[in-house]
Amino acid sequence: MNGDIIQKRTIKNWDIRLLCIALILILIGSIGAYFIQTDGNKIDVIGIKIPTENGQWVKADLFKPKIATASNPAPMVVIIPGFSRTKETQISNSLELARRGIVTLAIDPYNQGDSSTTLSEDSVREEGYGAIPIIKYITETNVFNYVDKERIGVTGHSAGGNAALQVAAYFGEEANRDKKPSKISSAFIVGYDLSLTNKTLKNIDSNLGLSYGYYDEGSYRNQNHNAHMKNSPEALEMVNSIFSESDKISSVETGKMYGDSDNKTLRVVYNEKIDHIFQPYDTSDVSDMLKFFTTSFHINNTLMPTNQIWFIKEIFSLIALVGAFLFIVPFAGILLRTKIFSSLVENIPKPILYNKKEKIIFAGTFIAAILIAFISYNSIPKISYLLFRNASKGINTLWFPEEANNTILLWTLFNGIVGLIIFAFTYKLHWKKNEIWNIKIDLKKLVKTIVLAICIFSTFYGLVEITYKFFHTDFRFVLIAVRPLNTTILLVSLMYLPFFIIFFLYNSIRVNYASRFGGQKEWISILICALENCLGLLMLLIIQYVHLAVTGKVFWTTNWLFVGQLFGFIPLMFIIPYFNRHFFRKTGNPYLGAMVTCLILVMVMLNNSIIHVPL
């Protein structure tokens, strides 16, 4: 009896200690991220919302160097993220430009982040995904009186790069029509060259730069079917747009600046040794962007282009992210000792005996899970297109509006259902007769479990909101981000969660019943489960990028963006078993872990993607 009391006190103390450590990590990470993001308080970082046409709006992060004033106006660059990305992902550009005295405005494109959806059927050309009305607002009002309106630039990555070019073309056509200088002084296009055509370029009255990764996964679509810019027809089209027929060049010298920035004919092409997905996080790419804008804006700054600190901010945000995830389980443990939730705690069932027969069963299901995950992943996009046609076409809809996450939804649903069938079949034939477990839960406990999961979820995202309010930072690292939620995402999640929960429940049952063996070390057991979650998907990445390295072309072309999503999805898949096992240790059943991980991780995915909902 005394031993049980001591054990309970020890567990309680550990929960409190871990909770304190988690909160300290969040605080350290958030303060550090804030300090770096503001460059030691030399930059004001402000979240703004600007109303645009048709009742639409754009949310943006303004990075304003304190040296920029009405009496000392500074140049400005508007930054447009790519497909399924938000303004926070552009910190490398936002921060480094601001450190060099350039005001930056990183926007959430329409249908992404916290901006509204758009009513336009051709948003990239008509609106620049929101950048065009923003630039009009900057230049046609006196709100940004600290901005030099003759030195306004635009940049973006991937779809955002295309938007940057279209913005330059839009204002170039306007300038030609009105016989006045273009509102865009300079445009830097990153990771997109398909629209570098004579039709788009002919009216541009801006300095132009192009940065294209040497290993860009989407380069198979280029005219030469590769990412080599030296003889690229697209790159040549851009550079030769400033030359007469007799002066046109036959090959591009990457890094060489052609033309003259004073008359807006500057042209430069970079071909960094990086792929498409990670281009915004490449220091050489950021360095080339800085060279372009400091040259075209005639900025003499003592900071070298290689002097960058944005990645330190990423490290601090990672510390906060680790703290946030560490917070979840001990916080749940404390709530489980309260009177209202203590009834959810049950005895932990006995693990499976680690004998030869069980090893064979486990090996079979392990291999089956990996193969099913591998084979099904690239078959899903076609089904997603058929089931969610409007979202797949970018048409606003109330029927599953998350274009990119619809494929993830179908993949998890399929794997969850198949996994539960395999588990049920194995259970009926082998485990049930041995009375190893009882997975049933009564209605009262189920309701309490749901309430507890919502409490944990709400507190977790409450920490995100508090952190964002005080420091204007969130919890993230590169492609994984826990952002503040908005009402639209919360409402849309009600459509997705009932289907996602099937996979998370299957995963929790598999981890805690079918993959928990007596005598096996806990860390080995959980690691094996984590690998089972990831290996099938990891095989896809290996095939895709080995093929790219060997042939210069990705193996899966049509679905290359979908395969690229795995860089952010696999880490989430890897950590799910860790949460499931620790929750199981606290409750003796699989339900709380499944619900909490589903709520938090699905919200992470939904809140970092493109969404087509009616305005």
Coordinates of C-alpha atoms in Angstrom, one line a residue:
M1 CA 0.0 0.0 0.0
N2 CA 2.7 2.4 1.0
G3 CA 4.7 1.4 -2.1
D4 CA 1.7 2.3 -4.3
I5 CA 1.4 5.7 -2.6
I6 CA 5.1 6.4 -3.1
Q7 CA 4.9 5.4 -6.8
K8 CA 1.9 7.7 -7.4
R9 CA 3.7 10.6 -5.7
T10 CA 6.8 9.9 -7.8
I11 CA 4.8 9.9 -11.0
K12 CA 3.0 13.1 -9.9
N13 CA 6.4 14.8 -9.1
W14 CA 7.7 13.8 -12.5
D15 CA 4.7 15.2 -14.3
I16 CA 5.2 18.5 -12.5
R17 CA 8.9 18.6 -13.2
L18 CA 8.3 17.8 -16.9
L19 CA 5.6 20.4 -17.1
C20 CA 8.0 23.0 -15.6
I21 CA 10.7 22.0 -18.0
A22 CA 8.3 22.3 -21.0
L23 CA 7.2 25.7 -20.0
I24 CA 10.8 26.9 -19.5
L25 CA 11.7 25.6 -23.0
I26 CA 8.7 27.4 -24.4
L27 CA 9.7 30.6 -22.7
I28 CA 13.4 30.4 -23.7
G29 CA 12.5 29.5 -27.3
S30 CA 10.0 32.3 -27.6
I31 CA 12.1 35.0 -26.0
G32 CA 15.1 33.9 -28.1
A33 CA 13.0 33.8 -31.3
Y34 CA 11.6 37.3 -30.5
F35 CA 15.1 38.7 -29.9
I36 CA 16.5 37.3 -33.2
Q37 CA 13.4 38.2 -35.2
T38 CA 13.6 41.8 -34.1
D39 CA 17.4 41.8 -34.5
G40 CA 17.9 42.8 -30.9
N41 CA 14.9 45.2 -31.0
K42 CA 16.2 47.1 -34.1
I43 CA 13.2 45.9 -36.1
D44 CA 9.5 46.4 -35.3
V45 CA 7.6 43.2 -36.2
I46 CA 3.8 43.8 -36.5
G47 CA 0.9 41.7 -37.6
I48 CA -1.5 43.7 -39.8
K49 CA -4.8 43.1 -41.7
I50 CA -5.5 45.0 -44.8
P51 CA -9.0 45.0 -46.4
T52 CA -9.0 44.5 -50.1
E53 CA -11.6 44.3 -52.9
N54 CA -14.9 42.3 -52.7
G55 CA -14.8 42.1 -48.9
Q56 CA -11.5 40.2 -49.0
W57 CA -8.6 40.8 -46.8
V58 CA -4.9 40.0 -46.5
K59 CA -3.0 39.3 -43.3
A60 CA 0.7 40.1 -43.2
D61 CA 3.8 40.5 -41.1
L62 CA 5.4 43.9 -41.3
F63 CA 9.2 44.0 -40.6
K64 CA 10.0 47.7 -40.2
P65 CA 13.6 48.7 -39.4
K66 CA 13.5 51.5 -36.8
I67 CA 15.7 53.6 -39.0
A68 CA 12.9 53.8 -41.6
T69 CA 11.0 57.0 -40.9
A70 CA 8.9 59.6 -42.8
S71 CA 12.1 61.8 -43.0
N72 CA 14.3 58.8 -43.9
P73 CA 12.1 56.5 -46.1
A74 CA 13.4 53.0 -46.8
P75 CA 12.7 50.7 -49.8
M76 CA 10.2 48.0 -49.3
V77 CA 9.8 44.3 -50.5
V78 CA 6.5 42.5 -50.5
I79 CA 7.0 38.7 -50.0
I80 CA 4.6 36.1 -51.3
P81 CA 4.9 32.5 -50.0
G82 CA 4.3 29.5 -52.2
F83 CA 1.6 26.8 -52.3
S84 CA 0.3 25.9 -48.9
R85 CA 2.8 28.2 -47.1
T86 CA 2.2 31.1 -44.8
K87 CA 4.0 34.4 -44.1
E88 CA 6.0 32.9 -41.2
T89 CA 7.8 30.5 -43.5
Q90 CA 9.5 33.5 -45.2
I91 CA 11.4 34.5 -42.1
S92 CA 14.8 34.1 -44.0
N93 CA 13.8 36.8 -46.5
S94 CA 11.8 39.0 -44.1
L95 CA 14.4 39.2 -41.4
E96 CA 17.5 39.5 -43.5
L97 CA 16.1 42.2 -45.8
A98 CA 15.0 44.2 -42.7
R99 CA 18.4 43.8 -41.2
R100 CA 19.7 45.7 -44.2
G101 CA 17.3 48.6 -43.8
I102 CA 14.6 47.3 -46.1
V103 CA 11.0 47.3 -44.9
T104 CA 9.4 43.9 -45.7
L105 CA 5.8 42.8 -45.8
A106 CA 5.3 39.0 -45.8
I107 CA 1.7 38.3 -46.7
D108 CA -0.5 35.3 -46.4
P109 CA -1.7 34.7 -50.0
Y110 CA -5.4 34.4 -50.5
N111 CA -6.7 31.0 -49.4
Q112 CA -3.7 30.5 -47.2
G113 CA -2.9 31.3 -43.6
D114 CA -5.1 34.0 -42.1
S115 CA -6.0 35.8 -45.3
S116 CA -9.5 35.5 -46.8
T117 CA -10.4 33.4 -49.8
T118 CA -10.6 35.1 -53.2
L119 CA -13.5 35.4 -55.6
S120 CA -11.1 35.7 -58.5
E121 CA -10.8 32.8 -61.0
D122 CA -7.3 34.0 -62.0
S123 CA -6.0 35.3 -58.7
V124 CA -2.3 35.1 -59.6
R125 CA -2.6 37.4 -62.6
E126 CA -5.4 39.6 -61.4
E127 CA -4.4 39.9 -57.7
G128 CA -0.9 38.4 -57.3
Y129 CA -2.6 36.2 -54.6
G130 CA -3.2 39.4 -52.7
A131 CA 0.1 41.3 -53.4
I132 CA -1.4 43.6 -56.1
P133 CA -4.1 45.2 -53.9
I134 CA -1.5 45.4 -51.1
I135 CA 1.0 47.3 -53.3
K136 CA -1.8 49.6 -54.5
Y137 CA -2.6 50.3 -50.8
I138 CA 1.1 51.0 -50.1
T139 CA 1.6 53.4 -53.0
E140 CA -1.8 55.1 -53.1
T141 CA -2.2 56.0 -49.4
N142 CA 0.1 57.7 -46.9
V143 CA -0.1 55.0 -44.3
F144 CA 3.4 53.7 -45.2
N145 CA 4.9 57.2 -45.2
Y146 CA 8.3 55.6 -44.1
V147 CA 8.5 53.7 -47.4
D148 CA 10.3 55.1 -50.5
K149 CA 7.6 54.4 -53.1
E150 CA 10.1 54.6 -55.9
R151 CA 11.9 51.5 -54.5
I152 CA 9.3 48.9 -54.0
G153 CA 10.1 45.3 -54.8
V154 CA 8.4 41.9 -54.7
T155 CA 9.6 38.4 -54.3
G156 CA 8.2 34.9 -53.7
H157 CA 8.9 31.2 -53.8
S158 CA 7.3 28.6 -56.1
A159 CA 3.7 29.7 -56.8
G160 CA 4.7 32.9 -54.9
G161 CA 7.6 33.3 -57.4
N162 CA 5.1 33.1 -60.3
A163 CA 2.9 35.7 -58.4
A164 CA 5.9 38.0 -58.0
L165 CA 6.5 37.9 -61.8
Q166 CA 2.8 38.5 -62.5
V167 CA 2.8 41.4 -60.1
A168 CA 5.7 43.0 -62.1
A169 CA 3.8 42.3 -65.3
Y170 CA 0.6 43.8 -64.0
F171 CA 2.1 47.1 -62.9
G172 CA 4.3 47.1 -66.0
E173 CA 1.2 47.0 -68.2
E174 CA -0.4 49.7 -66.0
A175 CA 2.7 51.9 -66.4
N176 CA 2.8 51.5 -70.2
R177 CA -0.9 52.4 -70.3
D178 CA -0.6 55.4 -68.1
K179 CA 2.8 56.5 -69.4
K180 CA 4.4 56.5 -65.9
P181 CA 7.0 54.4 -64.1
S182 CA 5.9 51.0 -62.8
K183 CA 5.1 50.7 -59.1
I184 CA 7.5 47.8 -59.0
S185 CA 11.1 48.7 -59.1
S186 CA 12.5 45.1 -58.7
A187 CA 11.1 41.6 -58.7
F188 CA 13.0 38.5 -57.6
I189 CA 11.5 35.1 -58.7
V190 CA 12.4 32.0 -56.7
G191 CA 11.7 28.4 -57.8
Y192 CA 9.5 29.2 -60.7
D193 CA 10.3 29.8 -64.4
L194 CA 7.4 28.5 -66.4
S195 CA 5.8 31.9 -66.9
L196 CA 9.0 33.5 -68.2
T197 CA 7.6 34.0 -71.6
N198 CA 7.7 36.9 -74.1
K199 CA 4.0 37.5 -73.4
T200 CA 4.6 38.0 -69.7
L201 CA 8.0 39.8 -70.0
K202 CA 7.3 42.3 -72.8
N203 CA 5.6 44.9 -70.7
I204 CA 7.7 44.6 -67.5
D205 CA 9.3 47.8 -66.4
S206 CA 11.3 46.3 -63.4
N207 CA 14.6 44.8 -62.6
L208 CA 14.3 41.0 -62.6
G209 CA 16.2 38.3 -60.8
L210 CA 15.7 34.5 -61.0
S211 CA 16.8 31.9 -58.5
Y212 CA 16.2 28.3 -59.5
G213 CA 17.5 25.3 -57.6
Y214 CA 19.9 23.0 -59.5
Y215 CA 17.9 20.1 -58.1
D216 CA 14.4 21.5 -58.4
E217 CA 11.9 18.7 -58.4
G218 CA 9.5 20.4 -60.8
S219 CA 12.2 21.1 -63.4
Y220 CA 10.9 18.2 -65.6
R221 CA 8.2 20.7 -66.8
N222 CA 10.8 23.1 -68.2
Q223 CA 11.5 23.3 -71.9
N224 CA 14.8 21.5 -71.5
H225 CA 13.3 19.1 -68.9
N226 CA 16.0 20.0 -66.3
A227 CA 17.0 22.7 -63.8
H228 CA 20.3 23.8 -65.5
M229 CA 19.9 27.5 -66.0
K230 CA 23.0 28.0 -68.3
N231 CA 21.1 27.0 -71.4
S232 CA 17.6 27.3 -70.1
P233 CA 15.2 28.8 -72.7
E234 CA 13.2 30.4 -69.8
A235 CA 16.2 32.0 -68.2
L236 CA 17.4 33.2 -71.7
E237 CA 14.0 34.6 -72.4
M238 CA 14.2 36.7 -69.2
V239 CA 17.8 38.0 -69.8
N240 CA 17.3 38.6 -73.5
S241 CA 14.2 40.7 -72.9
I242 CA 16.4 43.7 -72.4
F243 CA 18.6 43.2 -75.5
S244 CA 18.1 44.0 -79.1
E245 CA 18.0 41.0 -81.5
S246 CA 21.7 41.4 -82.4
D247 CA 22.8 41.6 -78.8
K248 CA 20.9 38.5 -77.5
I249 CA 23.0 36.0 -75.6
S250 CA 23.0 32.2 -76.3
S251 CA 23.9 31.1 -72.8
V252 CA 23.4 32.5 -69.4
E253 CA 26.3 33.1 -67.0
T254 CA 24.7 32.5 -63.6
G255 CA 25.4 35.1 -61.0
K256 CA 26.3 37.7 -63.7
M257 CA 24.3 40.9 -63.5
Y258 CA 23.2 42.0 -67.0
G259 CA 21.7 45.4 -67.9
D260 CA 21.5 48.5 -65.6
S261 CA 19.5 48.8 -62.4
D262 CA 19.1 52.6 -62.9
N263 CA 16.9 52.1 -66.0
K264 CA 15.3 48.9 -64.6
T265 CA 16.9 46.6 -67.0
L266 CA 18.9 44.6 -64.5
R267 CA 18.7 40.9 -65.1
V268 CA 20.4 38.1 -63.1
V269 CA 20.0 34.3 -62.9
Y270 CA 21.1 32.2 -60.0
N271 CA 21.3 28.4 -60.0
E272 CA 22.0 27.3 -56.4
K273 CA 22.7 23.7 -55.5
I274 CA 19.4 23.1 -53.7
D275 CA 16.1 21.5 -54.4
H276 CA 12.7 23.2 -54.6
I277 CA 11.2 22.2 -51.2
F278 CA 14.1 23.6 -49.1
Q279 CA 15.0 26.6 -51.2
P280 CA 13.6 29.1 -48.8
Y281 CA 15.8 27.6 -46.1
D282 CA 19.1 27.7 -48.1
T283 CA 21.6 30.4 -47.0
S284 CA 23.1 30.7 -50.5
D285 CA 19.6 31.3 -52.0
V286 CA 19.0 34.0 -49.3
S287 CA 22.4 35.5 -50.0
D288 CA 21.6 35.8 -53.7
M289 CA 18.3 37.4 -53.0
L290 CA 20.1 40.0 -50.8
K291 CA 22.6 40.7 -53.5
F292 CA 19.8 41.4 -56.0
F293 CA 17.8 43.8 -53.8
T294 CA 20.7 45.7 -52.3
T295 CA 22.1 46.2 -55.8
S296 CA 18.9 47.2 -57.5
F297 CA 17.9 49.5 -54.6
H298 CA 21.5 50.9 -54.4
I299 CA 21.9 50.1 -50.7
N300 CA 25.4 50.3 -49.3
N301 CA 25.2 48.1 -46.2
T302 CA 28.1 46.9 -44.2
L303 CA 26.4 43.5 -43.7
M304 CA 27.7 40.9 -46.2
P305 CA 25.0 38.8 -47.9
T306 CA 26.4 35.8 -46.1
N307 CA 25.9 37.4 -42.7
Q308 CA 22.6 35.7 -41.7
I309 CA 20.9 35.0 -38.4
W310 CA 17.4 33.8 -39.5
F311 CA 18.3 30.1 -38.9
I312 CA 19.1 31.0 -35.2
K313 CA 15.5 32.1 -35.0
E314 CA 14.5 28.7 -36.4
I315 CA 16.5 27.0 -33.7
F316 CA 14.8 29.0 -30.9
S317 CA 11.4 28.3 -32.4
L318 CA 12.4 24.6 -32.4
I319 CA 13.2 24.8 -28.7
A320 CA 9.7 26.2 -28.2
L321 CA 8.2 23.5 -30.3
V322 CA 9.9 20.8 -28.3
G323 CA 8.7 22.4 -25.1
A324 CA 5.1 22.5 -26.5
F325 CA 5.1 18.9 -27.4
L326 CA 6.7 17.9 -24.1
F327 CA 4.0 19.8 -22.3
I328 CA 1.2 17.6 -23.5
V329 CA 1.7 14.3 -21.6
P330 CA 2.6 15.6 -18.1
F331 CA -0.3 18.1 -18.3
A332 CA -2.6 15.2 -19.1
G333 CA -1.1 13.3 -16.2
I334 CA -2.0 16.1 -13.8
L335 CA -5.5 16.4 -15.0
L336 CA -6.0 12.6 -14.7
R337 CA -5.4 12.9 -11.0
T338 CA -8.3 15.4 -10.6
K339 CA -11.6 14.1 -9.2
I340 CA -13.4 14.5 -12.5
F341 CA -11.0 12.6 -14.7
S342 CA -9.4 10.1 -12.3
S343 CA -12.0 7.4 -13.2
L344 CA -10.4 7.2 -16.7
V345 CA -7.3 5.6 -15.2
E346 CA -7.3 1.8 -15.5
N347 CA -4.8 -1.0 -14.9
I348 CA -2.3 -1.4 -17.8
P349 CA -3.1 -4.8 -19.5
K350 CA -0.4 -7.4 -19.8
P351 CA 1.8 -7.2 -22.9
I352 CA 2.1 -10.0 -25.5
L353 CA 4.5 -12.8 -24.7
Y354 CA 7.5 -12.4 -26.9
N355 CA 7.6 -15.9 -28.3
K356 CA 8.3 -17.3 -31.8
K357 CA 4.6 -17.3 -32.9
E358 CA 4.1 -13.7 -31.8
K359 CA 7.3 -12.6 -33.6
I360 CA 6.0 -14.1 -36.8
I361 CA 2.6 -12.4 -36.5
F362 CA 4.3 -9.1 -35.7
A363 CA 6.8 -9.4 -38.6
G364 CA 3.9 -10.1 -41.0
T365 CA 1.8 -7.1 -39.9
F366 CA 4.9 -4.9 -39.8
I367 CA 5.8 -5.6 -43.4
A368 CA 2.1 -5.4 -44.5
A369 CA 1.7 -2.0 -42.9
I370 CA 4.8 -0.6 -44.6
L371 CA 3.9 -2.0 -48.0
I372 CA 0.3 -0.8 -47.8
A373 CA 1.5 2.7 -46.8
F374 CA 4.0 2.7 -49.7
I375 CA 1.7 1.4 -52.4
S376 CA -1.4 3.4 -51.4
Y377 CA 0.3 6.9 -51.1
N378 CA 0.6 7.7 -54.8
S379 CA -2.7 6.2 -55.7
I380 CA -4.7 8.5 -53.5
P381 CA -4.3 11.8 -55.5
K382 CA -6.4 10.5 -58.4
I383 CA -9.2 9.4 -56.0
S384 CA -8.9 12.7 -54.2
Y385 CA -9.5 14.6 -57.4
L386 CA -12.6 12.6 -58.2
L387 CA -14.1 12.9 -54.7
F388 CA -13.1 16.5 -54.0
R389 CA -13.2 17.9 -57.5
N390 CA -13.9 21.6 -56.6
A391 CA -11.1 21.8 -54.0
S392 CA -8.7 20.1 -56.4
K393 CA -9.5 22.7 -59.1
G394 CA -9.1 25.6 -56.6
I395 CA -12.9 26.3 -56.6
N396 CA -14.3 27.6 -53.3
T397 CA -16.4 24.9 -51.7
L398 CA -17.9 23.7 -48.4
W399 CA -17.1 20.1 -49.3
F400 CA -13.7 19.3 -47.9
P401 CA -12.0 22.5 -49.0
E402 CA -8.4 21.6 -48.0
E403 CA -6.9 20.8 -51.4
A404 CA -3.6 19.3 -50.3
N405 CA -4.8 17.7 -47.0
N406 CA -7.6 15.9 -48.8
T407 CA -5.1 13.4 -50.1
I408 CA -3.6 13.0 -46.7
L409 CA -7.1 12.4 -45.3
L410 CA -7.9 9.6 -47.8
W411 CA -4.5 8.0 -47.2
T412 CA -4.9 7.9 -43.4
L413 CA -8.5 6.8 -43.7
F414 CA -7.6 3.9 -46.0
N415 CA -4.6 2.8 -44.0
G416 CA -6.6 3.2 -40.7
I417 CA -9.5 1.0 -42.0
V418 CA -7.1 -1.7 -43.5
G419 CA -5.1 -1.6 -40.3
L420 CA -8.1 -2.1 -38.1
I421 CA -9.3 -5.0 -40.3
I422 CA -6.0 -6.7 -40.0
F423 CA -5.9 -6.2 -36.2
A424 CA -9.5 -7.4 -35.8
F425 CA -8.8 -10.5 -37.9
T426 CA -5.6 -11.3 -35.9
Y427 CA -7.4 -10.6 -32.6
K428 CA -10.2 -12.9 -33.4
L429 CA -8.0 -15.8 -34.6
H430 CA -5.3 -15.6 -32.0
W431 CA -5.5 -13.0 -29.2
K432 CA -9.1 -13.1 -28.2
K433 CA -9.1 -16.7 -27.1
N434 CA -6.1 -15.9 -24.8
E435 CA -8.1 -13.0 -23.3
I436 CA -5.1 -10.7 -23.5
W437 CA -7.0 -7.4 -23.5
N438 CA -10.3 -5.7 -23.3
I439 CA -10.6 -2.6 -25.5
K440 CA -14.2 -1.8 -24.7
I441 CA -15.1 1.6 -23.2
D442 CA -18.5 2.6 -21.8
L443 CA -20.3 5.8 -22.9
K444 CA -19.6 7.7 -19.7
K445 CA -15.9 7.2 -19.9
L446 CA -15.9 7.9 -23.7
V447 CA -17.5 11.3 -23.1
K448 CA -15.1 12.1 -20.3
T449 CA -12.2 11.1 -22.5
I450 CA -13.4 13.4 -25.2
V451 CA -13.8 16.3 -22.7
L452 CA -10.3 15.7 -21.4
A453 CA -8.8 15.5 -24.9
I454 CA -10.5 18.9 -25.7
C455 CA -9.1 20.4 -22.5
I456 CA -5.6 19.3 -23.4
F457 CA -6.0 20.5 -26.9
S458 CA -7.4 23.9 -25.8
T459 CA -4.6 24.4 -23.3
F460 CA -2.0 23.5 -25.9
Y461 CA -3.3 26.0 -28.4
G462 CA -3.8 28.5 -25.6
L463 CA -0.1 28.4 -25.1
V464 CA 0.4 29.1 -28.8
E465 CA -2.0 32.1 -28.6
I466 CA -0.3 33.5 -25.5
T467 CA 3.1 33.1 -27.1
Y468 CA 2.0 34.8 -30.3
K469 CA 0.4 37.7 -28.5
F470 CA 3.5 38.5 -26.4
F471 CA 6.3 37.6 -28.8
H472 CA 4.7 37.4 -32.2
T473 CA 6.3 34.0 -32.6
D474 CA 4.9 30.5 -32.7
F475 CA 6.2 26.9 -32.4
R476 CA 7.9 25.7 -35.6
F477 CA 10.9 24.3 -37.3
V478 CA 11.2 24.5 -41.1
L479 CA 8.2 22.6 -42.5
I480 CA 6.5 21.8 -39.2
A481 CA 4.6 24.6 -37.6
V482 CA 2.1 25.1 -34.8
R483 CA 0.4 28.3 -35.6
P484 CA -2.5 30.2 -33.8
L485 CA -5.8 28.9 -35.0
N486 CA -8.6 30.9 -36.7
T487 CA -12.3 30.4 -36.7
T488 CA -12.4 29.0 -40.3
I489 CA -9.9 26.3 -39.5
L490 CA -11.8 25.3 -36.3
L491 CA -15.0 25.0 -38.2
V492 CA -13.5 23.1 -41.2
S493 CA -11.8 20.7 -38.8
L494 CA -15.2 19.4 -37.7
M495 CA -15.5 17.9 -41.2
Y496 CA -12.1 16.3 -41.2
L497 CA -11.6 15.0 -37.6
P498 CA -14.2 12.2 -37.7
F499 CA -12.3 10.6 -40.6
F500 CA -8.8 11.2 -39.3
I501 CA -9.6 9.7 -35.9
I502 CA -10.0 6.2 -37.5
F503 CA -6.3 6.2 -38.4
F504 CA -5.2 7.6 -35.0
L505 CA -7.3 5.1 -33.1
Y506 CA -5.8 2.3 -35.2
N507 CA -2.4 3.6 -34.5
S508 CA -2.9 3.7 -30.8
I509 CA -4.3 0.2 -30.7
R510 CA -1.5 -1.2 -32.8
V511 CA 1.2 0.5 -30.7
N512 CA -0.2 -0.4 -27.3
Y513 CA -1.6 -3.9 -28.0
A514 CA -0.3 -5.5 -31.1
S515 CA 3.3 -4.1 -30.8
R516 CA 3.9 -4.2 -27.0
F517 CA 5.9 -7.3 -25.9
G518 CA 6.9 -8.5 -22.5
G519 CA 10.6 -8.3 -21.8
Q520 CA 11.2 -5.8 -24.6
K521 CA 12.8 -2.5 -23.7
E522 CA 10.3 0.4 -23.9
W523 CA 12.4 2.6 -26.1
I524 CA 13.0 -0.2 -28.5
S525 CA 9.3 -1.0 -28.6
I526 CA 8.3 2.6 -29.3
L527 CA 11.1 3.1 -31.9
I528 CA 9.9 0.1 -33.9
C529 CA 6.4 1.4 -33.9
A530 CA 7.6 4.8 -35.0
L531 CA 9.6 3.2 -37.8
E532 CA 6.5 1.2 -38.8
N533 CA 4.6 4.4 -39.2
C534 CA 7.3 6.0 -41.4
L535 CA 9.3 3.4 -43.4
G536 CA 6.7 3.0 -46.2
L537 CA 6.6 6.8 -46.7
L538 CA 10.4 7.1 -46.3
M539 CA 10.8 4.6 -49.1
L540 CA 8.9 7.0 -51.4
L541 CA 11.2 9.8 -50.5
I542 CA 14.3 7.6 -51.0
I543 CA 13.2 6.5 -54.5
Q544 CA 12.1 10.0 -55.5
Y545 CA 15.4 11.6 -54.5
V546 CA 17.8 8.9 -55.5
H547 CA 16.2 9.0 -58.9
L548 CA 16.5 12.8 -59.0
A549 CA 20.2 12.6 -58.0
V550 CA 21.0 9.9 -60.7
T551 CA 18.9 11.1 -63.6
G552 CA 18.2 14.7 -62.8
K553 CA 14.4 14.0 -62.8
V554 CA 12.1 12.9 -60.0
F555 CA 10.6 9.4 -60.3
W556 CA 7.0 10.6 -59.6
T557 CA 6.4 13.7 -61.7
T558 CA 2.7 14.4 -61.6
N559 CA 2.6 13.9 -57.8
W560 CA 5.9 15.5 -57.0
L561 CA 4.4 18.2 -54.7
F562 CA 2.4 15.5 -52.9
V563 CA 5.6 13.5 -52.4
G564 CA 7.3 16.6 -51.2
Q565 CA 4.7 17.0 -48.5
L566 CA 6.2 14.0 -46.8
F567 CA 9.1 16.1 -45.5
G568 CA 6.6 17.7 -43.1
F569 CA 4.3 14.7 -42.7
I570 CA 6.9 12.0 -41.8
P571 CA 8.1 13.7 -38.6
L572 CA 4.5 13.9 -37.3
M573 CA 4.0 10.2 -38.2
F574 CA 7.2 9.4 -36.3
I575 CA 6.1 11.0 -33.0
I576 CA 2.6 9.6 -32.9
P577 CA 3.6 6.3 -31.3
Y578 CA 5.5 8.1 -28.5
F579 CA 2.4 10.0 -27.5
N580 CA 0.2 7.0 -27.8
R581 CA 2.4 4.8 -25.6
H582 CA 2.8 7.5 -22.9
F583 CA -0.9 8.2 -22.8
F584 CA -1.5 4.5 -22.6
R585 CA 0.8 4.2 -19.6
K586 CA -1.3 6.8 -17.8
T587 CA -4.8 5.5 -18.7
G588 CA -4.4 1.8 -19.5
N589 CA -6.5 2.3 -22.7
P590 CA -5.8 3.6 -26.3
Y591 CA -8.5 6.3 -26.5
L592 CA -7.1 9.4 -24.9
G593 CA -3.8 9.2 -26.8
A594 CA -5.6 8.7 -30.1
M595 CA -7.9 11.7 -29.5
V596 CA -5.2 14.1 -28.3
T597 CA -2.8 13.3 -31.1
C598 CA -5.6 13.5 -33.6
L599 CA -6.8 16.9 -32.4
I600 CA -3.4 18.5 -32.2
L601 CA -1.6 17.0 -35.2
V602 CA -4.5 17.2 -37.6
M603 CA -4.9 20.9 -36.7
V604 CA -1.2 21.4 -37.4
M605 CA -1.8 20.0 -40.9
L606 CA -5.1 21.8 -41.6
N607 CA -3.6 25.2 -40.4
N608 CA -0.6 25.0 -42.7
S609 CA -2.2 24.4 -46.0
I610 CA -4.3 25.9 -48.8
I611 CA -8.1 26.1 -48.1
H612 CA -10.9 26.9 -50.6
V613 CA -13.9 28.0 -48.6
P614 CA -16.5 30.5 -49.7
L615 CA -15.9 34.0 -48.6

